[in-house]
XYZ file of C-alpha atoms in Angstrom:
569
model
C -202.361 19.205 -6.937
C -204.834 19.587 -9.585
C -206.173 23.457 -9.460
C -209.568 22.278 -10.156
C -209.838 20.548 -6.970
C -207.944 23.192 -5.112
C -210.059 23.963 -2.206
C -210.057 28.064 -2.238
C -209.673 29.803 -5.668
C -208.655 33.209 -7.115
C -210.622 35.819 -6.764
C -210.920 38.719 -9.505
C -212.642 41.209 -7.477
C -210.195 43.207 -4.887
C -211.939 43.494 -1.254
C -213.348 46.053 -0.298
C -211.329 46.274 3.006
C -208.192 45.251 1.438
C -205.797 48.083 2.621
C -202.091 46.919 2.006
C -200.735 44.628 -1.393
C -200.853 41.411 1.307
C -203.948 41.944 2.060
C -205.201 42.325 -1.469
C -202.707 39.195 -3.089
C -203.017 36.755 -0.528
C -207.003 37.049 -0.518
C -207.271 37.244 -4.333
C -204.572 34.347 -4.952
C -206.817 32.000 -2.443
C -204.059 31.845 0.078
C -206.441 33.297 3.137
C -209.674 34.119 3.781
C -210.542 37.070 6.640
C -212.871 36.522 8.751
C -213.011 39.589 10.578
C -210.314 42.399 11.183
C -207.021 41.224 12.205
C -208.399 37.031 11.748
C -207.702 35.006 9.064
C -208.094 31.461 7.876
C -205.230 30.001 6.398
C -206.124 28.251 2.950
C -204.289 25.124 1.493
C -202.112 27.550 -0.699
C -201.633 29.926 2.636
C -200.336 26.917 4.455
C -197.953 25.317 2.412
C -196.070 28.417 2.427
C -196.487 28.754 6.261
C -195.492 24.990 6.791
C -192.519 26.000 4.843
C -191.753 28.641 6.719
C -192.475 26.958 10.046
C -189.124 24.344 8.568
C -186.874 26.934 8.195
C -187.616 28.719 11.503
C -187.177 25.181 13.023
C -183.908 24.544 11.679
C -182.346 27.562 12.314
C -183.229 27.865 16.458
C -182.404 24.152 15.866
C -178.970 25.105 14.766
C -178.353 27.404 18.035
C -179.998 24.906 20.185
C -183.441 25.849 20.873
C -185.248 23.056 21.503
C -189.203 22.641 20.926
C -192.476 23.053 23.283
C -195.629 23.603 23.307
C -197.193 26.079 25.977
C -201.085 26.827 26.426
C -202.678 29.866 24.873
C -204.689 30.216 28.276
C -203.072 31.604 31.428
C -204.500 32.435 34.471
C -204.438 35.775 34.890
C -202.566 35.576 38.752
C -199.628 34.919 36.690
C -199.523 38.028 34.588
C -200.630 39.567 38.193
C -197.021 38.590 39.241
C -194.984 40.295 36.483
C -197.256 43.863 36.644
C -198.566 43.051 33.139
C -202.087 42.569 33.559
C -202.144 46.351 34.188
C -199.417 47.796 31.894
C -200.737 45.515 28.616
C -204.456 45.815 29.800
C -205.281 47.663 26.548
C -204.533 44.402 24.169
C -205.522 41.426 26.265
C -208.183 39.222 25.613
C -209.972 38.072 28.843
C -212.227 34.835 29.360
C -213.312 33.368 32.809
C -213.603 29.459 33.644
C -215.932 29.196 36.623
C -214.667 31.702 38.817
C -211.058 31.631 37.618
C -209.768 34.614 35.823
C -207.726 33.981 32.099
C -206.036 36.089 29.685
C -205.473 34.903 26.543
C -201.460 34.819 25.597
C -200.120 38.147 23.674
C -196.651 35.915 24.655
C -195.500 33.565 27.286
C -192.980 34.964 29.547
C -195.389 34.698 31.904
C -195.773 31.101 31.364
C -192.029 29.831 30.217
C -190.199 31.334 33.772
C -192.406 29.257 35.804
C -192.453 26.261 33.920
C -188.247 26.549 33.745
C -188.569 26.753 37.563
C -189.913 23.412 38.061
C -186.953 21.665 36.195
C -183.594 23.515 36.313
C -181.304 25.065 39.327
C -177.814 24.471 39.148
C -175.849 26.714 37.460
C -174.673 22.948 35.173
C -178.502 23.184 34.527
C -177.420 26.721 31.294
C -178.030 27.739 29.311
C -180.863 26.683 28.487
C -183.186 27.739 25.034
C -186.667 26.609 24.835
C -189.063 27.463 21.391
C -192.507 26.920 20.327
C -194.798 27.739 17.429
C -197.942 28.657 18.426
C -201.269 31.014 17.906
C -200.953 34.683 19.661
C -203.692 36.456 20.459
C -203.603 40.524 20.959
C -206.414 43.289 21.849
C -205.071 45.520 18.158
C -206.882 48.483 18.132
C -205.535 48.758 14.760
C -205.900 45.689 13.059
C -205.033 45.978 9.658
C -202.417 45.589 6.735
C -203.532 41.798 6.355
C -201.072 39.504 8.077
C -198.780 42.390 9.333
C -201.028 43.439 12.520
C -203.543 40.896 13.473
C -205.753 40.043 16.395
C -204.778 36.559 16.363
C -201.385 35.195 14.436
C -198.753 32.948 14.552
C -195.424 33.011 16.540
C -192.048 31.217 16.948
C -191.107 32.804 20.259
C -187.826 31.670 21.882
C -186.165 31.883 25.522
C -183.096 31.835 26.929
C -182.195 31.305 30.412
C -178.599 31.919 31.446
C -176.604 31.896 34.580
C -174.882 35.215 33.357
C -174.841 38.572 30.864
C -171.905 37.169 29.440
C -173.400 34.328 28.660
C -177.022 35.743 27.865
C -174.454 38.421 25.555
C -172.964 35.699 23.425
C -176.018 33.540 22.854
C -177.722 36.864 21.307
C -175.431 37.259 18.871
C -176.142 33.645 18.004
C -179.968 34.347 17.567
C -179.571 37.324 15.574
C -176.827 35.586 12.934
C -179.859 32.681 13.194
C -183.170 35.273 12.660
C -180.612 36.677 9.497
C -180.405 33.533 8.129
C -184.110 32.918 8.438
C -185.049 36.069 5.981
C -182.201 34.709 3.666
C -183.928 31.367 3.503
C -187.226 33.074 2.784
C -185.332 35.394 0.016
C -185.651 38.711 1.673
C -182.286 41.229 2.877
C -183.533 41.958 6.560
C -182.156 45.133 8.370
C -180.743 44.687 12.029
C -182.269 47.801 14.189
C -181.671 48.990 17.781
C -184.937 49.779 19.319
C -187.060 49.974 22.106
C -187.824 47.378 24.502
C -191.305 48.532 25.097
C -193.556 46.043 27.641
C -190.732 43.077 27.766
C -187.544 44.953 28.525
C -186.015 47.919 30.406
C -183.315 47.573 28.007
C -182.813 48.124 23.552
C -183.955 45.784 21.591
C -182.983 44.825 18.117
C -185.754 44.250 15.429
C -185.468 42.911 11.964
C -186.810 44.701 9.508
C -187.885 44.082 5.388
C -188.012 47.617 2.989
C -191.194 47.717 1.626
C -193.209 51.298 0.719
C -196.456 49.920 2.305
C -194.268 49.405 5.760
C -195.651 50.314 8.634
C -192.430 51.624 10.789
C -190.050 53.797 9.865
C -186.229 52.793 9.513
C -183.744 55.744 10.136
C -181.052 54.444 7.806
C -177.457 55.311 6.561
C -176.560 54.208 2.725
C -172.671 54.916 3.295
C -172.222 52.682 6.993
C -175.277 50.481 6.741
C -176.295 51.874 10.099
C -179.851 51.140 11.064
C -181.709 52.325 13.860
C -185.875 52.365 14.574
C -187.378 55.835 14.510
C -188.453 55.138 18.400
C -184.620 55.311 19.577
C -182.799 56.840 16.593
C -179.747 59.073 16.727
C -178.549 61.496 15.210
C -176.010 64.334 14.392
C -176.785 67.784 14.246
C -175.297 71.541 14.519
C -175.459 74.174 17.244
C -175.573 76.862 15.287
C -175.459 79.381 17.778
C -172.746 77.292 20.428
C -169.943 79.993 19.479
C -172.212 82.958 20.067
C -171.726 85.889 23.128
C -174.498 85.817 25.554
C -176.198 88.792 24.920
C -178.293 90.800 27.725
C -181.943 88.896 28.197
C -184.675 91.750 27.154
C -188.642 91.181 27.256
C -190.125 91.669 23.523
C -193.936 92.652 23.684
C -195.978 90.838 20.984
C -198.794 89.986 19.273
C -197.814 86.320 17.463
C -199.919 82.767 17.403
C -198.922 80.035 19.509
C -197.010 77.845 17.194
C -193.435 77.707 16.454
C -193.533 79.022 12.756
C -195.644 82.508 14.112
C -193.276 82.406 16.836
C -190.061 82.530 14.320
C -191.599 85.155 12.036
C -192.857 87.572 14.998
C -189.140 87.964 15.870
C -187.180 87.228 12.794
C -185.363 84.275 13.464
C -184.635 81.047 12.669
C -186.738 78.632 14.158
C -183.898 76.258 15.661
C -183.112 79.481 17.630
C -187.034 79.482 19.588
C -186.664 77.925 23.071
C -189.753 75.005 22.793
C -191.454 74.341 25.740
C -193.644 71.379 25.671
C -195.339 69.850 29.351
C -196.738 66.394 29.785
C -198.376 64.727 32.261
C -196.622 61.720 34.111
C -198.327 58.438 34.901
C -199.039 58.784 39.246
C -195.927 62.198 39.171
C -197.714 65.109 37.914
C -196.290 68.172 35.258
C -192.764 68.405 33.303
C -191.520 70.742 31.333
C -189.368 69.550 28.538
C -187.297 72.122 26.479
C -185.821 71.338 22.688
C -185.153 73.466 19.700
C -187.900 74.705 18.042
C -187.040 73.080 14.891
C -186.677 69.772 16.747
C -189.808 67.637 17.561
C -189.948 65.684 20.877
C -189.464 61.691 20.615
C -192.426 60.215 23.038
C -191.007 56.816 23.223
C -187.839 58.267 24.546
C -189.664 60.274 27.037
C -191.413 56.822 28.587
C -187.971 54.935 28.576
C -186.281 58.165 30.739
C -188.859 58.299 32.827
C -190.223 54.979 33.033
C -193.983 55.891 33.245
C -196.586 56.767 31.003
C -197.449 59.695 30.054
C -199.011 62.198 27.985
C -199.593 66.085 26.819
C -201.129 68.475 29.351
C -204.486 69.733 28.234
C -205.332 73.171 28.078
C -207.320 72.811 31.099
C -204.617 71.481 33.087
C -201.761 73.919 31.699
C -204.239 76.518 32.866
C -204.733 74.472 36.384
C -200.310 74.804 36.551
C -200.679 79.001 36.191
C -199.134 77.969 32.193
C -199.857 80.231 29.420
C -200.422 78.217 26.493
C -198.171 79.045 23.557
C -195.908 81.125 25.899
C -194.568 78.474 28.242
C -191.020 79.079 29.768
C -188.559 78.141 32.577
C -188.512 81.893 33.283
C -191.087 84.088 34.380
C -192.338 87.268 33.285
C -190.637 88.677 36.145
C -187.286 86.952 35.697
C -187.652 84.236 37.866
C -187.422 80.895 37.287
C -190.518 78.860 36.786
C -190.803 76.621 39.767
C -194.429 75.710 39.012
C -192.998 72.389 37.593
C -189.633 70.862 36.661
C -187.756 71.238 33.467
C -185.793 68.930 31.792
C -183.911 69.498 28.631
C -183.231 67.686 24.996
C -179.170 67.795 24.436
C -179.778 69.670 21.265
C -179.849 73.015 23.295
C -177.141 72.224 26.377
C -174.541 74.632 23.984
C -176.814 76.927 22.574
C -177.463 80.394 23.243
C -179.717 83.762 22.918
C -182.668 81.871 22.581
C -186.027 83.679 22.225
C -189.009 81.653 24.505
C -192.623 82.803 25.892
C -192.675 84.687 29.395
C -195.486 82.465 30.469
C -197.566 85.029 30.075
C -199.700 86.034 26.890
C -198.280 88.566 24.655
C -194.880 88.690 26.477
C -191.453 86.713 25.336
C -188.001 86.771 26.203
C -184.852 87.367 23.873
C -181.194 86.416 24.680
C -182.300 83.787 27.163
C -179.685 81.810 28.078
C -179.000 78.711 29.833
C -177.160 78.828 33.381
C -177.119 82.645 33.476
C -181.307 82.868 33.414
C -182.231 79.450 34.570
C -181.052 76.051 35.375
C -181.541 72.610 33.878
C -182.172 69.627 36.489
C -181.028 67.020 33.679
C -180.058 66.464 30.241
C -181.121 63.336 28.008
C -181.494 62.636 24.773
C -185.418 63.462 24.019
C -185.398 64.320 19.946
C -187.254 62.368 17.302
C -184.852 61.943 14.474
C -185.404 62.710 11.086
C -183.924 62.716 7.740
C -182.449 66.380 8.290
C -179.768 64.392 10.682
C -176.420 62.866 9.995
C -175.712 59.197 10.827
C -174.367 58.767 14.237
C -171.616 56.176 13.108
C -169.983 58.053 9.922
C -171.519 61.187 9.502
C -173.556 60.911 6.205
C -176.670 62.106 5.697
C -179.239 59.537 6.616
C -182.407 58.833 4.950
C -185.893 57.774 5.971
C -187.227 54.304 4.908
C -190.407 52.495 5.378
C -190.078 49.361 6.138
C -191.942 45.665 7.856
C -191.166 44.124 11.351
C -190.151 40.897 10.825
C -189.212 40.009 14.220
C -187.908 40.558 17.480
C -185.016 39.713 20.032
C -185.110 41.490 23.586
C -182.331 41.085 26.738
C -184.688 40.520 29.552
C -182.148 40.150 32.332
C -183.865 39.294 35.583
C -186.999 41.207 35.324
C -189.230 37.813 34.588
C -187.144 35.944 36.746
C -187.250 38.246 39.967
C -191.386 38.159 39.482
C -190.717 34.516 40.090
C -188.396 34.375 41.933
C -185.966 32.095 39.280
C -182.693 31.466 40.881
C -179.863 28.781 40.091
C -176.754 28.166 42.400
C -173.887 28.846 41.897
C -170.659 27.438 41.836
C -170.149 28.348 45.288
C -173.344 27.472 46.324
C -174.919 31.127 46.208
C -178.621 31.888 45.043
C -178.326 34.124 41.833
C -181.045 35.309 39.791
C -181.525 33.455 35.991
C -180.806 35.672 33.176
C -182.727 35.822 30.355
C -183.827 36.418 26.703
C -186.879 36.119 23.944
C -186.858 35.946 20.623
C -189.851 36.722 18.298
C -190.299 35.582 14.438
C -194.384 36.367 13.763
C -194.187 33.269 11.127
C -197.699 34.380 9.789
C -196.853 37.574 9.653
C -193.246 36.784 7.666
C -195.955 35.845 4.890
C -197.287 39.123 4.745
C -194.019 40.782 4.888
C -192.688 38.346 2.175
C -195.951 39.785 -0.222
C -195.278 43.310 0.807
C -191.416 43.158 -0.624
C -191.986 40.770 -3.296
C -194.825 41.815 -5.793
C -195.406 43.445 -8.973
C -198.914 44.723 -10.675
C -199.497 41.371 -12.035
C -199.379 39.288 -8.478
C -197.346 37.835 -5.668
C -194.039 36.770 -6.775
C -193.379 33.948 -4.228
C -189.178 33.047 -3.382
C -188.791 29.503 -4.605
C -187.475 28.359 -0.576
C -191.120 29.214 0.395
C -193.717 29.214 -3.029
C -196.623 26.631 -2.081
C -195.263 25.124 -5.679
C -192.570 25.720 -7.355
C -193.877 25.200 -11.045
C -197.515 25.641 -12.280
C -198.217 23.988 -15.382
C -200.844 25.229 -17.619
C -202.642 23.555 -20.454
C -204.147 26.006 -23.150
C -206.982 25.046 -25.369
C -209.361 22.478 -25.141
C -207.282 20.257 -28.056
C -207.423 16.534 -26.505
C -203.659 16.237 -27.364
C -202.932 18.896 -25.401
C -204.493 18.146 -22.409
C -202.695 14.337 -22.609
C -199.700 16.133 -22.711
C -200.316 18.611 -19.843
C -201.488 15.118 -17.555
C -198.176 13.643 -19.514
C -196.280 15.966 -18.176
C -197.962 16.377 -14.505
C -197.252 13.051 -14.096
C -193.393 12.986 -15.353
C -193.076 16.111 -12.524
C -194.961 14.576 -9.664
C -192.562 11.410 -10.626
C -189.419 13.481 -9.760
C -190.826 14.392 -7.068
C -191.062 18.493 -8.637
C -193.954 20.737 -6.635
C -196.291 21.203 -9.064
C -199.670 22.840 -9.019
C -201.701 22.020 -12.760
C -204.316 24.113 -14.364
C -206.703 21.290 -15.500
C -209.252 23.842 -15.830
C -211.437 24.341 -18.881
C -210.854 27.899 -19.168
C -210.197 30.638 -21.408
C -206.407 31.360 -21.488
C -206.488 34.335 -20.548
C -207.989 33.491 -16.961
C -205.590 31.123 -16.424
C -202.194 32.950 -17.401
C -203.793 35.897 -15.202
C -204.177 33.202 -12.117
C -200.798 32.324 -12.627
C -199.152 35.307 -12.416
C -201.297 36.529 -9.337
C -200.687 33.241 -6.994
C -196.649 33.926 -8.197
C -195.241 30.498 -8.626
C -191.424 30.505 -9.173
C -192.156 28.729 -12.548
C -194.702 28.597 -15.073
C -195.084 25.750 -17.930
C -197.582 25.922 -20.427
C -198.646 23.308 -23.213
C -200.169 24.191 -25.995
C -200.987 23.570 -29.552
C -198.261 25.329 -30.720
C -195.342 24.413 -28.297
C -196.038 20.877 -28.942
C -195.881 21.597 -32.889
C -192.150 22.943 -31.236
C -191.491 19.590 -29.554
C -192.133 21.983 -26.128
C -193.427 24.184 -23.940
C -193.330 27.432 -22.844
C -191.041 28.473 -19.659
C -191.811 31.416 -17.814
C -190.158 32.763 -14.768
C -192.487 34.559 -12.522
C -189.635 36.911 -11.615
C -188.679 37.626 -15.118
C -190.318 39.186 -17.936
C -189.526 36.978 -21.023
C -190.528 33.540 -22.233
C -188.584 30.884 -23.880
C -188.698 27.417 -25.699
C -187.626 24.430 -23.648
C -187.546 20.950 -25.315
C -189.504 18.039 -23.828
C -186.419 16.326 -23.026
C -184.944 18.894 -21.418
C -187.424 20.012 -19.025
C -187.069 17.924 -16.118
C -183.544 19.023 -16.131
C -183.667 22.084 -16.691
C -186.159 22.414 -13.672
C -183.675 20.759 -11.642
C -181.174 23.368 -12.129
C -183.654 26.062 -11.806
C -184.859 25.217 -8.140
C -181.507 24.731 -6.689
C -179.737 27.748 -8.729
């Protein structure tokens, strides 16, 4: 490729919009051009790295036996009617009507793979079974941004398993995941394995794959001593009672004039603020008011609230606490007259099933209680684990102190079990001739957004330093100076390279050299060459490794060779 007839240039001017280093890099280097928040086009540069990235994803679910489709972007909607989707993803589908038929555009394609497995396979000799496409996604984001890493419409390997048992569904998951590791090896990142939540495709954990980067969007609750990884949505951790060993000391009412939060709660009695009882009610999707209770040094965990109770839900307004007989800021399980609060139910965070004395509100204004204490004063009707976990925790595993890290979804792998296949109706039989539900899995790698991701962890001030398994070139050869010898050698040379069948992008500009050593190190080639006056005085050019900060001297006759080595080393 000759730069000059590149189609889609550098750009020395950041965007105005550009609000993440993939955004900015790929833009600038001429690798994608945005149309409008969350939708890009995909240059020539931009798809040579996503065609090799497309490869590797191929080979690997090749190597664990996925085999390739092609399903429409289009569904009718009566399908996503069957699964309870249509309502529970309403907020990010796209919607489009042919005639009088109803479509949603495809966030993903559970919807559309169970049925179409249906038509061929039913004997249990008929699994497993993995089917995998690459295809366009297409998602409501009320927050596009980042470039690449949350978009409106991107691209998707998505994979599914179908199995006539867990057992079997178990073992092929461990498969995908050694597979989705090998992927991020190929494309020269270290990925982190993390437990998290199955959100809208699974009742059950799901394990995400995840790049360190500043400009991440998620948060990785991670150990340095045991490797342990977990997503902030489901982390956690370990943590004192400090108070566990205490006597239970006689429950007195403590007039007081304090504000509503935590901090004036802790000061107005002179405590420590793991020791204030925090009451904090939300509203349940079609159930009404709960109470939860946690430490008040502990914040609540949403995401675990929606997996325990299965609903969605959200904080009680003012209006509505007031609507309950609640007094804001002084909200308790016991009233001012001692008993229980049976307005709504409480639940509890584990963090305070062996603490006591605590010091919580009277639900009513002005009024708290000291020494209140679990069992004695009031009851709990459950205990889960509610608490968002933080850096001030110890690692679940070994016990070190873990640390907070921002990091990049890189992709996805869920155990659906039967809930697709119930919706329709997907059975096998048996050995014995019984009807038995199909077990199944999916497996997300957002290839587009792997480019991103790839920019995000691999980048200095200069540019986009590309892996060589991936770079749309792996050597770009510069000429400097307008000297006629020296541009016969740089088409010498271009030649010689394209001969050995080397990647090579050439500069064939007439440019100041400046501009062109500055385009070089922003579109991030593993390798740069460069002919001049004086390396050819040398008998030689100039090698530069984008990932390096020195130069050197390589002969003419060595160069070939020496590029050899250098792209499989």
């Amino acid at each position: 490729m000759l730069y000059s007839k590149l189609f889609g240039r550098t750009k020395h001017e950041t965007p105005a919009d550009a609000n993440s280093k993939n955004a900015e890099l790929l833009a600038k280097g001429g690798f994608v051009d945005k149309l409008a928040a969350g939708i890009y086009s995909f240059l020539p540069l931009g798809m040579r790295v996503l065609t090799k990235i497309n490869r590797i994803i191929r080979e690997e679910m090749n190597s664990v036996g996925g085999q390739e489709i092609l399903m429409p972007a289009l569904h009718p909607v009566d399908i996503w009617e069957q699964t309870g989707r249509n309502k529970s993803m309403d907020e990010i589908l796209y919607r489009t009507k042919g005639g009088e038929k109803d479509f949603v555009f495809g966030p993903s394609h559970e919807e559309t793979v169970t049925p179409l497995v249906k038509k061929f396979l039913q004997s249990y000799k008929d699994f497993p079974l993995a089917v995998y496409q690459l295809q366009t996604k297409f998602r409501n984001e009320p927050r596009a941004k980042s470039g690449l890493l949350r978009g409106r419409e991107f691209g998707m390997k998505d994979m599914y398993s179908f199995h006539a048992s867990e057992k079997d569904l178990d073992e092929y998951y461990l498969k995908v995941m050694e597979a989705y590791l090998n992927v991020y090896t190929r494309c020269g990142m270290e990925a982190y394995v993390i437990e998290a939540s199955g959100g809208a495709f699974s009742d059950k954990y799901s394990h995400e794959f995840s790049i360190k980067t500043a400009a991440g969007e998620d948060t990785m609750i991670f150990c340095e001593k045991c490797k342990f990884a977990q997503n902030l949505e489901v982390a956690e951790g370990k943590y004192d009672n400090p108070s566990s060993d205490e006597e239970e000391q006689p429950l007195k009412d403590v007039k007081v004039k304090r504000g509503k939060t935590i901090e004036d709660n802790a000061k107005a009695h002179n405590c420590e603020e793991w020791r204030i009882l925090k009451s904090v009610v939300y509203m349940i999707e079609d159930t009404g008011p709960v109470g939860i209770l946690i430490r008040g040094d502990f914040q609540i965990n949403e995401e675990k609230l929606v997996r325990y109770f299965k609903k969605n839900l959200r904080p009680a307004t003012p209006d509505e606490l007031k609507k309950y007989g609640l007094v804001e800021g002084f909200i308790s399980p016991v009233l001012a007259d001692k008993n229980p609060n049976e307005k709504i139910p409480f639940i509890a965070d584990q963090s305070i099933k062996k603490m006591k004395n605590f010091v919580t509100g009277a639900n009513k204004k002005d009024l708290d209680w000291a020494n209140l204490n679990i069992g004695r004063d009031f009851e709990i009707k459950d205990f889960a684990d509610f608490v968002a976990v933080n850096s001030t925790f110890k690692c679940p595993k070994c016990g070190n102190q873990l640390s907070e890290v921002k990091v990049v979804e890189a992709g996805n792998i869920f155990k659906l079990g039967t809930k697709f296949s119930d919706s329709f109706d997907l059975k096998f039989t048996d050995k014995d001739g019984a009807a038995k539900p199909v077990v199944m899995g999916c497996y997300g790698i957002g290839n587009t957004r792997l480019i991103g991701a790839i920019v995000e962890a691999s980048h200095d001030e200069k540019g986009i330093i590309w892996p060589k398994s991936v770079a749309p070139y792996h050597v770009h050869l510069v000429h400097l100076g307008n000297d006629d010898e020296v541009k016969a050698m740089g088409e010498k040379l271009y030649e010689i390279l394209m001969k050995e069948k080397i990647e090579v992008l050439y500069d064939d500009r007439d440019c100041g050299a400046g501009e062109k050593l500055n385009d070089a190190d922003l579109i991030g080639l593993p390798l740069r060459i460069v002919v001049s006056r004086r390396t050819i005085e040398k008998q030689g050019v100039e090698w530069k490794e984008r990932a390096k900060k020195d130069a050197e001297s390589v002969s003419f006759d060595a160069l070939v060779a020496r590029i050899k080595d250098f792209l499989i080393s």
